Every structure is written in structure tokens, then in C-alpha cells.
Amino acid sequence: MTERIRKPDRRIERTHQLLSKALMELIIERGYESITIQDITDRANVSRTTFYLHFRDKDELLFASMQQIYDGLISNHGGFMKGEFSEDDFDTLQCDASDFVHVAEYADFYRVMLSKQGSAVFILRVMSYIAEAMKAGLTQRADGAEPKIPLDLIAAFCAGAEVGVMKWWLEHDMRYSPEEMARMQAFLSSFGLRWALGQVQPETSAP
């Protein structure tokens, strides 16, 4: 006998949506740390008892709410690393700007969460999530070669840089387009700090 597929409980889904929406609104309005469970339940118009039936605390609600956003953030994280290019390519280089487009879409949320009003736990969670995804991409890119530095360290370095660059972009009112940010990050990643400071010329050249 074929086992009947259990359908999602619409009441549970609706409760999660109400709580998630309430939390997102409150974060943008007031910052994360000052928000209480009571604030969330009042905004969502549900009881505290109902909240605790679904989530242990506001951190768990936040991470559950952000799962889809995490997936969007890392969906194309390795795009700028594909291929080789030279300094002459900067103006015409087409890099994958999906990460920056994504952050721009959720700018109000990220601007708060990556500031003093946000949550250190959230930032660490995002960096860990990005690093895990990057490690998989780096393993594939290594193509059997023996890395000179542990892949875990490379992935952690890239994840920290990713979050740091996005934080800077938001703090400076996104003065550059997503495409411009993707190109600058690509060159910095490929040619390094000394090149960015104008001390050396890149050795890599386009075919």
C-alpha cells in the first residue's frame, strides 16, 4: 500500500509566516537585540504559548525565517572566480552580481543585522553558512590539485570577506552598482591586496 504523503499543516504555515513577518518588521524598525518575544507575539497577534509551541526563542525564529534568504545569498557565490582575466578587462568584465542584487533586495534588513543593532550570532551563522557552500565550490575548482592552504581556511577567509564587503557597501549607501561591486571583488580576490594598493601589476592576462 502506498504511504499517503502528509500535506503541510496550513495553520502551522500561517503561524510561521505571521511570526516571521512580525520579526522582520520589528528588526527594521528597532534593531534585533531590543526585540522581545512579547513584541513579536503582539505584532503577529498570536499568544506567547503559541510562539513557544513552534520556536524555542527569537534566534530560532530568525534562522528559520532566514533559511530562504541564506540560500539566495550563496546561490552564485563563486561566479566571480571563474576564468582568468587581466587588469585591462575591468571595464568590460561581466561578473556574476547575484549576491549584491540579493543584498540590495533585502537592504533594510541586512543594514540592521550587520550593524550594532543586529546580532553577532546571526553574522557568525551567515558566515558559517557561506563558508560551507564556498568549500564545496573550492573543492570542485581545485580539480584534484593539492591546496597550499587548508580549504576550510580558504572558505572561512572568503566568507568573511564576502560579509565584510557587503557590510561596507550598505554602510556607504550602495554608491556602486551590484555589477561594479562584483567586478571590484573579483579583481581583489584574484590579484590581491598589493595589486589593489597599486604596488604591483597582475601577472594574469587574458588569452
Backbone as numpy.savetxt, mean C-alpha at the origin, in Angstrom:
# Nx Ny Nz CAx CAy CAz Cx Cy Cz
-23.74 -37.34 -2.77 -24.59 -36.15 -2.77 -23.69 -34.90 -2.77
-23.99 -33.97 -3.64 -23.21 -32.75 -3.72 -23.48 -31.86 -2.52
-22.39 -31.40 -1.90 -22.55 -30.54 -0.73 -23.07 -29.18 -1.17
-24.08 -28.71 -0.49 -24.67 -27.41 -0.82 -23.68 -26.30 -0.45
-23.48 -25.38 -1.38 -22.58 -24.26 -1.14 -23.26 -23.24 -0.24
-22.59 -22.93 0.85 -23.17 -21.98 1.80 -23.06 -20.56 1.26
-24.18 -19.86 1.17 -24.19 -18.49 0.69 -23.80 -17.54 1.82
-23.13 -16.44 1.47 -22.77 -15.46 2.50 -24.01 -14.92 3.19
-23.93 -14.73 4.48 -25.04 -14.17 5.25 -25.09 -12.67 4.97
-26.19 -12.24 4.34 -26.29 -10.83 3.95 -26.33 -9.91 5.15
-26.87 -10.39 6.26 -26.92 -9.56 7.47 -25.51 -9.31 8.00
-24.66 -10.35 7.95 -23.28 -10.18 8.39 -22.54 -9.23 7.46
-22.74 -9.41 6.15 -22.09 -8.54 5.18 -22.50 -7.08 5.39
-23.78 -6.88 5.62 -24.27 -5.51 5.82 -23.67 -4.91 7.09
-23.58 -5.68 8.16 -23.00 -5.19 9.40 -21.54 -4.81 9.19
-20.80 -5.66 8.49 -19.40 -5.37 8.22 -19.26 -4.09 7.38
-20.13 -3.93 6.41 -20.08 -2.73 5.56 -20.37 -1.47 6.37
-21.36 -1.55 7.26 -21.70 -0.39 8.08 -20.55 -0.01 9.00
-19.95 -1.00 9.64 -18.85 -0.73 10.56 -17.62 -0.23 9.81
-17.35 -0.81 8.65 -16.21 -0.38 7.86 -16.38 1.06 7.38
-17.56 1.37 6.87 -17.84 2.72 6.38 -17.71 3.73 7.52
-18.22 3.37 8.68 -18.14 4.27 9.84 -16.69 4.52 10.22
-15.88 3.47 10.24 -14.48 3.62 10.61 -13.74 4.49 9.61
-13.92 4.27 8.32 -13.25 5.06 7.30 -13.60 6.54 7.42
-14.88 6.82 7.64 -15.32 8.21 7.77 -14.68 8.87 8.99
-14.65 8.16 10.10 -14.10 8.71 11.33 -12.60 8.93 11.23
-11.90 8.03 10.56 -10.45 8.18 10.38 -10.14 9.48 9.65
-10.86 9.74 8.58 -10.64 10.94 7.78 -10.99 12.20 8.57
-12.04 12.10 9.39 -12.49 13.26 10.17 -11.62 13.54 11.38
-11.17 12.47 12.08 -10.57 12.67 13.40 -9.22 12.00 13.60
-8.73 11.23 12.64 -7.53 10.45 12.89 -7.92 9.12 13.50
-6.97 8.20 13.56 -7.29 6.83 13.97 -7.23 6.60 15.48
-6.17 7.07 16.11 -5.93 6.71 17.51 -7.03 7.21 18.44
-7.65 8.33 18.14 -8.66 8.91 19.04 -10.02 8.22 18.93
-10.20 7.38 17.93 -11.50 6.75 17.71 -11.72 5.61 18.71
-12.92 5.56 19.28 -13.28 4.49 20.20 -14.29 3.55 19.54
-14.47 2.39 20.15 -15.48 1.45 19.66 -16.85 2.10 19.71
-17.09 2.88 20.76 -18.39 3.55 20.88 -18.61 4.53 19.74
-17.55 5.25 19.35 -17.66 6.17 18.21 -18.08 5.41 16.95
-17.46 4.26 16.74 -17.74 3.47 15.54 -19.17 2.95 15.54
-19.59 2.39 16.67 -20.94 1.82 16.74 -22.01 2.91 16.67
-21.74 4.06 17.25 -22.70 5.16 17.15 -22.85 5.60 15.70
-21.73 5.73 14.98 -21.78 6.17 13.59 -22.47 5.12 12.72
-22.22 3.85 13.00 -22.80 2.76 12.20 -24.22 2.42 12.63
-24.64 2.96 13.78 -25.96 2.68 14.33 -26.16 1.19 14.63
-25.12 0.60 15.25 -25.22 -0.79 15.72 -24.76 -0.81 17.18
-25.07 -1.87 17.89 -24.71 -1.95 19.30 -23.27 -2.41 19.48
-22.71 -2.12 20.67 -21.37 -2.59 20.98 -21.33 -4.12 20.99
-22.43 -4.71 21.47 -22.50 -6.18 21.50 -22.38 -6.74 20.10
-23.05 -6.10 19.15 -22.97 -6.53 17.75 -21.55 -6.40 17.23
-20.90 -5.29 17.57 -19.51 -5.09 17.13 -18.64 -6.26 17.58
-18.72 -6.61 18.86 -17.84 -7.65 19.41 -18.23 -9.05 18.95
-19.38 -9.20 18.36 -19.72 -10.48 17.74 -18.91 -10.71 16.47
-18.43 -9.61 15.88 -17.74 -9.70 14.59 -16.25 -9.39 14.68
-15.86 -8.48 15.57 -14.47 -8.05 15.63 -13.99 -7.95 17.08
-12.70 -8.25 17.25 -12.12 -8.21 18.59 -11.87 -6.76 19.03
-11.43 -5.92 18.10 -11.13 -4.53 18.42 -11.11 -3.73 17.12
-10.80 -2.45 17.23 -10.85 -1.60 16.02 -9.72 -1.93 15.05
-8.60 -2.45 15.57 -7.51 -2.86 14.67 -7.98 -3.98 13.75
-8.67 -4.95 14.32 -9.15 -6.07 13.50 -10.15 -5.60 12.46
-11.02 -4.67 12.84 -11.96 -4.08 11.88 -11.21 -3.35 10.78
-10.18 -2.60 11.14 -9.40 -1.86 10.16 -8.76 -2.79 9.14
-8.11 -3.85 9.62 -7.41 -4.76 8.72 -8.39 -5.53 7.84
-9.54 -5.87 8.38 -10.55 -6.54 7.57 -11.08 -5.60 6.50
-11.26 -4.35 6.86 -11.78 -3.36 5.92 -10.78 -3.04 4.82
-9.48 -3.13 5.15 -8.45 -2.71 4.24 -7.90 -3.82 3.36
-8.37 -5.05 3.52 -7.81 -6.15 2.75 -7.85 -5.88 1.26
-8.98 -5.40 0.78 -9.10 -5.12 -0.65 -8.18 -3.99 -1.07
-8.01 -2.98 -0.20 -7.13 -1.87 -0.52 -5.68 -2.33 -0.55
-5.30 -3.20 0.38 -3.95 -3.76 0.36 -3.69 -4.44 -0.98
-4.67 -5.24 -1.42 -4.50 -5.97 -2.68 -4.32 -5.01 -3.84
-5.07 -3.91 -3.81 -4.93 -2.92 -4.87 -3.57 -2.24 -4.84
-3.06 -1.99 -3.64 -1.79 -1.30 -3.50 -0.64 -2.09 -4.09
-0.63 -3.41 -3.92 0.50 -4.22 -4.36 0.27 -4.90 -5.70
-0.85 -4.65 -6.34 -1.22 -5.40 -7.53 -0.17 -5.30 -8.64
0.50 -4.13 -8.73 1.50 -3.96 -9.79 2.80 -3.38 -9.24
3.15 -3.77 -8.01 4.29 -3.16 -7.34 5.60 -3.35 -8.07
5.73 -4.39 -8.88 7.02 -4.64 -9.52 7.11 -4.12 -10.94
6.09 -3.43 -11.41 6.08 -3.01 -12.80 7.24 -2.14 -13.20
7.68 -1.24 -12.29 8.75 -0.32 -12.65 10.10 -1.00 -12.74
10.20 -2.28 -12.34 11.49 -2.97 -12.32 11.74 -3.76 -13.60
10.80 -3.77 -14.50 10.94 -4.59 -15.69 11.79 -3.89 -16.75
12.72 -4.64 -17.34 13.51 -4.11 -18.44 14.64 -3.20 -17.97
15.40 -2.71 -18.94 16.50 -1.80 -18.66 16.30 -0.53 -19.47
16.86 0.55 -18.97 16.68 1.84 -19.64 17.83 2.74 -19.25
17.95 3.86 -19.94 19.03 4.80 -19.66 18.45 6.12 -19.18
19.35 6.98 -18.72 18.93 8.30 -18.23 18.22 9.09 -19.32
18.59 8.85 -20.56 17.97 9.57 -21.68 16.50 9.20 -21.85
16.10 8.08 -21.25 14.72 7.61 -21.41 13.75 8.29 -20.45
14.24 9.11 -19.52 13.40 9.59 -18.43 12.09 10.22 -18.91
12.16 11.11 -19.86 10.96 11.84 -20.28 9.95 10.95 -21.00
10.42 9.90 -21.63 9.52 9.05 -22.43 9.24 7.70 -21.79
9.95 7.40 -20.71 9.79 6.10 -20.07 8.36 5.90 -19.57
7.75 4.79 -19.93 6.39 4.47 -19.51 6.46 3.43 -18.38
6.31 3.89 -17.14 6.33 3.00 -15.98 4.90 2.73 -15.52
4.73 1.62 -14.84 3.43 1.28 -14.31 3.15 2.16 -13.10
2.16 3.03 -13.21 1.85 3.99 -12.15 0.65 3.54 -11.31
0.28 2.26 -11.40 -0.93 1.77 -10.73 -0.91 2.04 -9.23
0.26 1.86 -8.58 0.35 2.08 -7.14 -0.02 3.52 -6.78
0.51 4.47 -7.55 0.27 5.87 -7.24 -1.15 6.29 -7.61
-1.69 5.72 -8.66 -3.09 5.97 -9.00 -3.99 5.47 -7.87
-3.65 4.30 -7.33 -4.41 3.72 -6.23 -4.36 4.61 -4.99
-3.17 5.07 -4.63 -3.03 5.92 -3.45 -3.80 7.24 -3.64
-3.76 7.78 -4.86 -4.50 9.01 -5.13 -6.00 8.80 -4.93
-6.48 7.62 -5.29 -7.91 7.32 -5.14 -8.33 7.32 -3.67
-7.44 6.85 -2.80 -7.72 6.78 -1.37 -6.87 7.81 -0.61
-6.62 8.95 -1.23 -5.67 9.91 -0.68 -6.03 10.38 0.72
-7.28 10.69 0.97 -7.68 11.20 2.28 -7.39 10.18 3.37
-7.67 8.92 3.07 -7.43 7.86 4.05 -5.94 7.69 4.31
-5.14 7.53 3.24 -3.71 7.31 3.41 -3.02 8.52 4.03
-3.50 9.71 3.71 -2.89 10.92 4.27 -2.98 10.91 5.79
-4.10 10.43 6.31 -4.26 10.34 7.76 -3.47 9.18 8.33
-3.60 8.00 7.73 -3.01 6.79 8.30 -1.48 6.79 8.24
-0.89 7.57 7.33 0.56 7.66 7.24 1.09 8.91 7.94
0.26 9.51 8.78 0.64 10.70 9.53 0.66 10.38 11.03
0.91 11.38 11.86 0.91 11.20 13.30 -0.48 10.83 13.82
-1.50 11.11 13.04 -2.87 10.77 13.44 -3.22 9.32 13.10
-2.32 8.63 12.44 -2.60 7.27 12.00 -2.20 6.23 13.03
-1.75 5.09 12.56 -1.44 3.96 13.43 -0.13 3.32 12.98
0.82 3.20 13.92 2.08 2.54 13.61 1.84 1.08 13.26
0.88 0.46 13.92 0.55 -0.94 13.65 0.08 -1.09 12.20
-0.71 -0.15 11.75 -1.20 -0.18 10.37 -0.03 -0.07 9.38
0.89 0.87 9.62 2.01 1.06 8.71 2.87 -0.19 8.64
3.14 -0.79 9.80 3.95 -2.01 9.82 3.24 -3.15 9.10
1.93 -3.20 9.27 1.15 -4.25 8.60 1.20 -4.08 7.08
1.06 -2.86 6.62 1.11 -2.59 5.19 2.50 -2.93 4.63
3.55 -2.52 5.35 4.90 -2.80 4.88 5.17 -4.29 4.81
4.69 -5.02 5.81 4.86 -6.48 5.82 4.13 -7.11 4.65
2.94 -6.62 4.37 2.12 -7.15 3.29 2.79 -6.90 1.94
3.30 -5.68 1.75 3.97 -5.33 0.51 5.25 -6.15 0.35
6.00 -6.31 1.45 7.26 -7.05 1.39 7.04 -8.49 0.96
6.00 -9.12 1.49 5.72 -10.51 1.12 5.43 -10.63 -0.37
4.65 -9.68 -0.89 4.32 -9.71 -2.32 5.56 -9.43 -3.16
6.38 -8.49 -2.70 7.59 -8.15 -3.45 8.57 -9.32 -3.46
8.66 -10.05 -2.37 9.58 -11.18 -2.31 9.25 -12.20 -3.40
7.95 -12.43 -3.61 7.56 -13.36 -4.66 7.99 -12.85 -6.03
7.82 -11.56 -6.27 8.23 -10.98 -7.54 9.73 -10.98 -7.72
10.46 -10.71 -6.64 11.92 -10.70 -6.72 12.48 -12.09 -6.97
11.84 -13.09 -6.37 12.27 -14.47 -6.60 12.16 -14.83 -8.07
11.05 -14.41 -8.67 10.84 -14.68 -10.09 11.84 -13.90 -10.94
12.11 -12.68 -10.56 13.03 -11.83 -11.33 14.47 -12.35 -11.23
14.84 -12.94 -10.08 16.19 -13.47 -9.91 16.48 -14.60 -10.90
15.44 -15.32 -11.28 15.54 -16.35 -12.32 16.67 -17.35 -12.04
16.75 -17.80 -10.79 17.73 -18.82 -10.45 19.09 -18.29 -10.01
19.35 -17.00 -10.19 20.62 -16.43 -9.78 20.69 -16.37 -8.25
21.91 -16.38 -7.72 22.10 -16.30 -6.27 22.18 -14.83 -5.85
21.19 -14.32 -5.13 21.22 -12.91 -4.72 22.40 -12.61 -3.81
22.98 -11.43 -3.93 24.09 -11.03 -3.09 23.62 -10.60 -1.69
22.35 -10.27 -1.60 21.72 -9.87 -0.34 20.47 -10.72 -0.17
20.14 -11.16 1.06 18.95 -12.00 1.25 17.70 -11.35 0.67
16.89 -12.16 0.00 15.68 -11.63 -0.63 14.74 -10.99 0.39
14.70 -11.53 1.60 13.85 -10.94 2.64 14.26 -9.49 2.91
15.57 -9.26 2.94 16.07 -7.91 3.18 15.77 -6.99 2.01
15.97 -7.48 0.80 15.66 -6.67 -0.39 14.19 -6.29 -0.41
13.32 -7.27 -0.12 11.88 -7.02 -0.11 11.50 -6.01 0.96
12.11 -6.12 2.15 11.82 -5.18 3.24 12.28 -3.77 2.86
13.44 -3.69 2.23 13.97 -2.40 1.78 13.02 -1.75 0.77
12.59 -2.52 -0.21 11.69 -2.00 -1.24 10.34 -1.59 -0.66
9.83 -2.39 0.28 8.53 -2.08 0.89 8.61 -0.80 1.70
9.70 -0.62 2.46 9.86 0.60 3.22 9.97 1.82 2.32
10.72 1.65 1.22 10.86 2.75 0.26 9.52 3.09 -0.38
8.74 2.06 -0.70 7.43 2.27 -1.33 6.52 3.12 -0.44
6.46 2.74 0.84 5.60 3.48 1.78 6.15 4.89 2.00
7.48 5.01 2.14 8.08 6.32 2.35 7.85 7.28 1.20
7.97 6.79 -0.01 7.75 7.63 -1.20 6.29 8.08 -1.27
5.38 7.19 -0.98 3.96 7.55 -1.03 3.61 8.56 0.07
4.20 8.39 1.24 3.97 9.35 2.34 4.46 10.73 1.93
5.67 10.79 1.35 6.21 12.07 0.90 5.30 12.71 -0.14
4.82 11.92 -1.07 3.96 12.42 -2.15 2.69 13.03 -1.58
2.07 12.36 -0.63 0.84 12.86 -0.02 1.11 14.14 0.78
2.22 14.16 1.51 2.55 15.34 2.32 2.84 16.56 1.47
3.22 16.33 0.22 3.52 17.45 -0.70 2.40 17.65 -1.72
1.19 17.33 -1.28 -0.02 17.62 -2.07 -0.02 16.99 -3.45
0.67 15.86 -3.59 0.69 15.12 -4.85 1.02 16.05 -6.03
2.07 16.86 -5.84 2.43 17.87 -6.85 2.87 17.25 -8.18
3.32 16.00 -8.11 3.70 15.28 -9.33 2.59 14.29 -9.68
2.45 14.00 -10.95 1.44 13.04 -11.38 1.87 11.63 -10.99
0.92 10.69 -10.95 1.29 9.29 -10.67 2.37 8.78 -11.63
2.28 9.18 -12.89 3.25 8.73 -13.89 4.65 9.29 -13.60
4.71 10.56 -13.21 5.99 11.16 -12.87 6.61 10.50 -11.64
5.77 10.21 -10.65 6.27 9.54 -9.44 6.80 8.15 -9.76
6.08 7.45 -10.62 6.52 6.10 -11.00 7.87 6.15 -11.71
8.07 7.15 -12.58 9.35 7.26 -13.29 10.49 7.59 -12.33
10.25 8.53 -11.41 11.31 8.89 -10.46 11.66 7.71 -9.57
10.66 6.98 -9.13 10.93 5.81 -8.29 11.69 4.74 -9.08
11.34 4.59 -10.35 12.03 3.60 -11.19 13.50 3.93 -11.35
13.82 5.20 -11.61 15.21 5.60 -11.78 15.98 5.49 -10.48
15.37 5.91 -9.38 16.05 5.82 -8.09 16.32 4.37 -7.72
15.35 3.52 -7.99 15.52 2.10 -7.69 16.60 1.46 -8.55
16.66 1.85 -9.81 17.59 1.21 -10.75 19.00 1.77 -10.66
19.15 3.09 -10.47 20.47 3.72 -10.53 21.03 4.11 -9.18
20.18 4.18 -8.15 20.67 4.39 -6.80 20.82 5.83 -6.36
21.24 5.97 -5.08 21.31 7.28 -4.44 22.38 8.18 -5.05
23.55 7.62 -5.36 24.63 8.45 -5.91 24.23 9.05 -7.25
23.50 8.26 -8.06 23.01 8.81 -9.33 22.00 9.93 -9.06
21.09 9.70 -8.10 20.05 10.69 -7.80 20.66 12.00 -7.32
21.81 11.92 -6.66 22.49 13.12 -6.17 23.37 13.77 -7.23
23.41 13.16 -8.43 24.18 13.72 -9.52 25.67 13.43 -9.44
26.08 12.44 -8.63 27.49 12.15 -8.44 28.06 11.20 -9.48
27.19 10.34 -10.04 27.66 9.37 -11.03 26.68 9.30 -12.18
27.15 8.78 -13.30 26.29 8.53 -14.43 25.90 7.06 -14.43
24.65 6.73 -14.86 24.24 5.33 -14.89 25.03 4.53 -15.92
25.32 3.31 -15.57 26.05 2.44 -16.49 25.10 1.73 -17.44
23.84 1.58 -17.03 22.87 0.87 -17.85 22.46 1.73 -19.04
22.34 1.13 -20.17 21.90 1.87 -21.36 20.90 1.04 -22.13
20.06 1.74 -22.82 19.04 1.05 -23.61 19.70 0.38 -24.80
19.19 -0.77 -25.24 19.77 -1.46 -26.40 19.63 -0.60 -27.66
